[in-house]
């Protein structure tokens, strides 16, 4: 017998037929003798509808009331799934975030989980009860519902798995695992059997949409073995009940991966923009004057490149932001122009960041050179480069995104069995 947390996303619970299908997945694990908690998202499209209603009611809405409205989507799903489970003979009860309780900070709309008391859940496991938990939500220090931001149900599931010391956390979604790259761009992409926490964290933060970044961070910190699985495979298909090796991708500690590839995957993020500040004074405090106001405006900055003039008196600072934040960033920088002291500000949108990821890069030379050579042969110009121990990110024109992904996927042999 094991303890399992199962999470189902919006497309998996989009209507009553799919909710009944989810109930069959849960029943399979209960019948195998496992203790089970289920975390659910709102039905597909429901959160968008609720968000639109809050904006219609008040464009400058109170974040606490926004949370009260949008959290209701998960409440509906948890109740419906509990009913569907009861209808097929499973002892199940729905739980809202505040009932457990899942305690968060006070950042309504983008709260972070601070603590989960799993005592009562564990007691109910002992009684043979399945807990059906509304994801995406918790209880803030003001004793009001606080939501965790988009994709927050993934984070709820991993955090609950850590709190109840689950043997496994299964994230059921509309894909059957984590691939070497987006199969819609490269049909030869392969599903990974295992991927290390660090690699998945880079993949998620650099454009892969399979899991929310925060959920991977928690899984890595608390060593929660996490499977990405498809909810659209028949619940009783061969292998679905295999506890050790179910179909999907296992996200785990790198010590569990015996044969580590040099490169694990290629990720990409569209709609990047580049901002350049020209002829800045090269003095202490300039970087803080630039990036401090941007941080206060909640603008995410990436790929920072600095070039020093020959005489060392001036510098150029180039960095990327999401295209949707360009106008906001330009206003913030122009408002601080006197303090920063730049001559010219330039920007370019429609760029793409393509990233090569793999823990095997730590011990292999020439990985970056192979990427640069392959892109040069395809006539793709590189605008900026950043690297870390297990990642190389390259900024290019958006028109070359698919060609770059396919080229890099091939050059590292990821298209081979």
XYZ file of C-alpha atoms in Angstrom, residues 36-409:
374
model
C -5.440 8.666 -2.220
C -5.835 12.433 -2.255
C -7.041 14.110 -5.447
C -6.377 17.757 -6.360
C -8.555 19.288 -9.081
C -8.543 22.418 -11.203
C -11.611 24.307 -12.375
C -13.413 22.910 -15.407
C -11.761 24.004 -18.658
C -12.530 27.636 -19.490
C -14.273 28.340 -16.182
C -11.441 30.343 -14.599
C -11.226 32.590 -17.685
C -14.963 33.176 -17.433
C -14.757 34.041 -13.730
C -11.803 36.382 -14.311
C -13.757 38.159 -17.057
C -16.705 38.611 -14.717
C -14.534 40.195 -12.013
C -13.059 42.623 -14.548
C -16.524 43.447 -15.853
C -17.742 44.129 -12.325
C -14.747 46.327 -11.503
C -11.752 46.924 -13.810
C -9.663 47.974 -10.770
C -10.980 45.135 -8.618
C -10.112 44.297 -5.030
C -7.707 41.325 -5.135
C -9.386 39.687 -2.135
C -12.773 39.682 -3.850
C -11.122 38.530 -7.086
C -9.831 35.493 -5.169
C -13.251 34.836 -3.657
C -14.742 34.681 -7.159
C -12.101 32.759 -9.118
C -11.537 30.141 -6.376
C -15.137 28.996 -6.823
C -14.279 27.111 -10.016
C -12.201 24.538 -8.144
C -14.845 24.312 -5.424
C -17.425 23.193 -7.999
C -15.103 20.577 -9.507
C -14.109 19.093 -6.145
C -17.756 18.693 -5.129
C -18.739 17.110 -8.449
C -15.854 14.643 -8.385
C -16.640 13.682 -4.775
C -20.226 12.973 -5.853
C -19.060 10.960 -8.872
C -16.785 8.881 -6.637
C -19.535 8.290 -4.098
C -21.778 7.151 -6.956
C -19.362 4.310 -7.796
C -18.972 3.229 -4.204
C -15.875 5.199 -3.152
C -15.817 6.882 0.257
C -14.903 10.452 -0.786
C -15.193 13.940 0.653
C -14.435 17.339 -0.923
C -12.100 19.839 0.747
C -11.505 23.524 0.139
C -8.088 25.033 0.751
C -9.157 26.727 3.988
C -10.577 23.503 5.427
C -7.273 21.599 5.437
C -5.895 24.333 5.989
C -3.393 25.354 3.299
C -1.873 28.543 4.688
C -0.455 31.132 2.290
C 1.082 34.577 2.385
C -1.069 37.646 1.756
C -0.273 38.154 -1.953
C -3.836 37.706 -3.173
C -4.000 36.470 -6.757
C -0.413 35.180 -6.635
C -0.048 33.760 -3.128
C 2.695 31.351 -2.067
C 2.026 28.384 0.185
C 3.647 28.817 3.587
C 2.392 25.775 5.494
C 0.021 22.809 5.179
C -1.305 20.848 8.147
C -1.894 17.342 6.788
C -2.996 15.843 10.114
C -6.700 15.589 9.360
C -6.123 14.335 5.815
C -3.907 11.551 7.151
C -6.528 10.644 9.763
C -9.166 10.379 7.029
C -6.815 8.200 4.948
C -6.810 5.812 7.913
C -10.612 5.637 7.655
C -10.373 4.712 3.978
C -11.599 8.086 2.730
C -10.448 9.759 -0.482
C -9.822 13.505 -0.100
C -10.911 15.550 -3.148
C -9.158 18.892 -2.753
C -9.811 22.161 -4.563
C -6.475 23.218 -6.024
C -5.184 26.738 -6.688
C -6.240 28.094 -3.304
C -5.394 28.479 0.353
C -6.053 30.628 3.391
C -4.214 33.934 3.742
C -3.111 35.499 7.043
C -6.188 37.748 6.795
C -8.346 34.575 7.005
C -9.583 35.082 3.465
C -9.267 32.777 0.457
C -6.022 33.403 -1.442
C -5.325 31.972 -4.907
C -1.920 30.807 -6.117
C -1.822 32.201 -9.663
C -2.283 30.402 -12.971
C -1.221 26.767 -12.840
C -1.519 26.873 -9.059
C -3.236 23.490 -8.809
C 0.079 21.824 -9.747
C 1.662 23.622 -6.804
C -1.218 22.614 -4.510
C -0.755 18.962 -5.445
C 3.004 18.855 -4.884
C 2.726 20.793 -1.622
C 0.031 18.430 -0.321
C 2.132 15.429 -1.376
C 5.018 16.843 0.667
C 2.762 17.579 3.651
C 1.266 14.070 3.834
C 4.592 12.404 2.878
C 3.104 10.825 -0.232
C 5.071 8.174 -2.066
C 4.192 9.776 -5.398
C 2.441 12.777 -6.939
C 0.763 12.080 -10.302
C 0.022 15.136 -12.449
C -2.625 14.112 -14.991
C -2.933 16.421 -17.974
C -3.773 16.408 -21.689
C -0.273 15.209 -22.665
C 1.244 11.836 -21.829
C 4.533 13.078 -20.442
C 7.435 15.483 -20.895
C 8.978 15.517 -24.373
C 12.437 16.433 -25.640
C 10.754 19.443 -27.275
C 7.308 20.550 -28.420
C 5.962 17.723 -30.657
C 3.879 20.274 -32.567
C 7.115 21.798 -33.860
C 9.246 18.665 -34.089
C 7.261 15.465 -34.771
C 10.386 13.431 -33.931
C 10.325 14.636 -30.315
C 10.560 11.756 -27.840
C 8.773 11.282 -24.559
C 11.263 11.203 -21.700
C 11.036 8.286 -19.272
C 12.771 10.296 -16.533
C 13.923 13.885 -16.116
C 15.812 15.436 -13.195
C 14.181 18.106 -11.029
C 16.751 20.706 -12.119
C 16.177 19.986 -15.801
C 12.402 20.169 -15.417
C 12.729 23.442 -13.517
C 14.702 24.921 -16.417
C 12.255 23.491 -18.973
C 9.257 24.934 -17.107
C 10.831 28.366 -16.592
C 12.064 28.572 -20.193
C 8.816 27.916 -21.997
C 7.635 24.321 -21.499
C 4.007 24.531 -20.330
C 3.671 21.074 -18.779
C 4.076 22.162 -15.138
C 4.003 25.404 -13.185
C 7.520 26.497 -12.178
C 6.655 26.780 -8.476
C 5.390 23.183 -8.393
C 8.730 21.920 -9.724
C 10.608 24.035 -7.154
C 8.603 22.443 -4.339
C 9.044 18.957 -5.761
C 12.812 19.494 -5.883
C 13.050 20.932 -2.352
C 10.932 18.187 -0.761
C 12.082 15.365 -3.097
C 8.523 14.594 -4.216
C 8.679 11.974 -6.988
C 6.306 13.376 -9.584
C 4.816 11.641 -12.615
C 3.368 13.546 -15.581
C 0.620 11.340 -17.040
C -2.301 11.553 -19.471
C -5.847 11.496 -18.144
C -7.117 10.577 -21.611
C -5.632 7.061 -21.597
C -8.216 4.464 -20.578
C -7.971 4.104 -16.778
C -7.820 0.318 -17.127
C -5.308 0.204 -20.008
C -2.295 -2.105 -19.539
C 0.318 -0.616 -17.235
C -1.857 2.193 -15.872
C -1.898 0.549 -12.455
C 1.842 -0.163 -12.392
C 3.028 1.545 -9.219
C 6.743 1.658 -10.009
C 6.680 2.395 -13.752
C 3.351 3.797 -14.933
C 3.206 5.341 -18.413
C 4.386 8.952 -18.405
C 7.488 10.863 -17.319
C 8.998 10.637 -13.845
C 10.482 13.867 -12.459
C 12.972 12.826 -9.820
C 16.374 13.369 -8.240
C 19.202 13.041 -10.737
C 20.622 10.163 -8.675
C 17.728 8.035 -9.989
C 18.801 8.618 -13.596
C 21.548 6.130 -14.411
C 22.276 7.110 -18.013
C 22.387 10.894 -18.207
C 22.240 12.385 -21.686
C 24.357 15.447 -22.436
C 21.233 17.330 -23.589
C 17.776 16.385 -22.323
C 15.543 18.833 -24.162
C 15.007 22.014 -26.151
C 12.597 24.640 -24.777
C 11.457 27.893 -26.321
C 9.604 31.011 -25.217
C 7.887 33.224 -27.753
C 7.054 36.924 -27.535
C 10.293 38.068 -25.984
C 11.431 41.670 -26.357
C 14.886 43.212 -26.107
C 15.576 46.605 -24.527
C 18.956 48.337 -24.857
C 20.194 51.350 -22.925
C 23.067 53.023 -24.779
C 26.035 54.988 -23.405
C 25.451 54.639 -19.694
C 27.978 55.946 -17.220
C 30.021 52.964 -15.999
C 29.769 53.579 -12.267
C 28.569 51.705 -9.155
C 24.795 51.718 -8.717
C 23.803 51.934 -12.394
C 22.479 48.362 -12.525
C 20.468 48.926 -9.358
C 19.026 52.140 -10.829
C 17.860 50.168 -13.886
C 16.610 46.928 -12.454
C 15.301 48.167 -9.100
C 12.401 50.180 -10.603
C 11.646 47.348 -13.052
C 11.404 44.883 -10.164
C 9.132 47.257 -8.235
C 6.887 47.356 -11.308
C 6.811 43.503 -11.300
C 8.499 43.277 -14.717
C 10.404 40.031 -15.178
C 13.865 40.693 -16.634
C 15.981 38.025 -18.308
C 19.155 37.607 -20.404
C 21.132 40.637 -19.210
C 24.151 41.529 -21.349
C 26.568 44.420 -20.589
C 29.224 45.805 -22.941
C 31.933 48.191 -21.735
C 33.353 50.901 -24.022
C 37.055 50.797 -24.927
C 38.025 53.581 -22.529
C 35.909 52.079 -19.745
C 33.851 55.240 -19.168
C 30.595 54.162 -20.871
C 28.597 50.944 -21.082
C 25.596 49.530 -22.947
C 23.054 47.434 -21.058
C 20.790 45.029 -22.965
C 18.156 42.754 -21.445
C 14.931 40.960 -22.347
C 11.397 41.269 -20.987
C 8.096 39.694 -22.090
C 6.689 41.564 -25.122
C 3.543 42.351 -23.138
C 5.658 44.355 -20.646
C 7.624 46.467 -23.163
C 5.516 49.635 -22.943
C 5.402 49.413 -19.165
C 9.182 48.873 -18.981
C 9.932 51.793 -21.316
C 7.804 54.103 -19.192
C 9.529 52.972 -15.981
C 12.973 53.491 -17.519
C 12.151 56.885 -19.021
C 10.730 58.015 -15.685
C 14.101 57.107 -14.118
C 16.213 58.503 -16.960
C 17.902 61.216 -14.904
C 18.899 58.741 -12.211
C 20.089 56.080 -14.681
C 21.801 58.473 -17.072
C 21.460 56.781 -20.480
C 21.698 58.580 -23.846
C 19.390 56.407 -25.962
C 16.845 53.671 -25.294
C 16.064 51.116 -28.006
C 13.696 48.139 -28.130
C 12.830 45.261 -30.423
C 9.864 42.882 -30.082
C 8.908 39.619 -31.756
C 11.947 37.701 -30.540
C 12.182 34.104 -29.306
C 14.371 32.551 -26.630
C 15.476 28.999 -27.469
C 17.163 27.005 -24.708
C 19.276 23.854 -24.641
C 18.950 22.001 -21.308
C 20.729 19.010 -19.791
C 22.505 18.054 -16.573
C 25.044 16.179 -18.702
C 26.357 19.554 -19.886
C 28.208 19.885 -16.579
C 30.777 17.313 -17.639
C 30.892 17.768 -21.420
C 32.731 20.481 -23.360
C 31.656 21.862 -26.717
C 27.891 21.811 -26.170
C 27.523 25.554 -26.783
C 29.871 25.510 -29.776
C 27.736 22.815 -31.416
C 24.628 24.982 -31.038
C 26.275 28.113 -32.414
C 27.739 26.238 -35.379
C 24.431 24.553 -36.236
C 22.484 27.840 -36.112
C 25.135 29.623 -38.196
C 24.841 26.945 -40.875
C 21.099 27.673 -41.064
C 21.728 31.424 -41.351
C 20.189 32.183 -37.931
C 21.662 35.267 -36.243
C 22.090 35.213 -32.463
C 21.175 38.442 -30.650
C 22.058 37.437 -27.082
C 23.329 34.428 -25.144
C 23.115 33.441 -21.496
C 24.413 30.249 -19.918
C 24.268 28.346 -16.659
C 25.683 25.020 -15.540
C 22.908 23.038 -17.265
C 21.444 25.532 -19.761
C 22.255 27.644 -22.810
C 19.658 30.242 -23.852
C 19.856 31.958 -27.238
C 17.814 34.966 -28.358
C 16.849 35.035 -32.053
C 14.296 36.580 -34.429
C 10.864 35.055 -33.979
C 10.642 34.021 -37.646
C 13.397 31.448 -37.067
C 11.900 29.849 -33.928
C 10.722 26.558 -35.426
C 13.815 26.141 -37.581
C 16.069 26.735 -34.563
C 14.178 24.249 -32.379
C 14.302 21.535 -35.049
C 17.982 22.241 -35.800
C 19.077 22.025 -32.163
C 16.881 18.993 -31.506
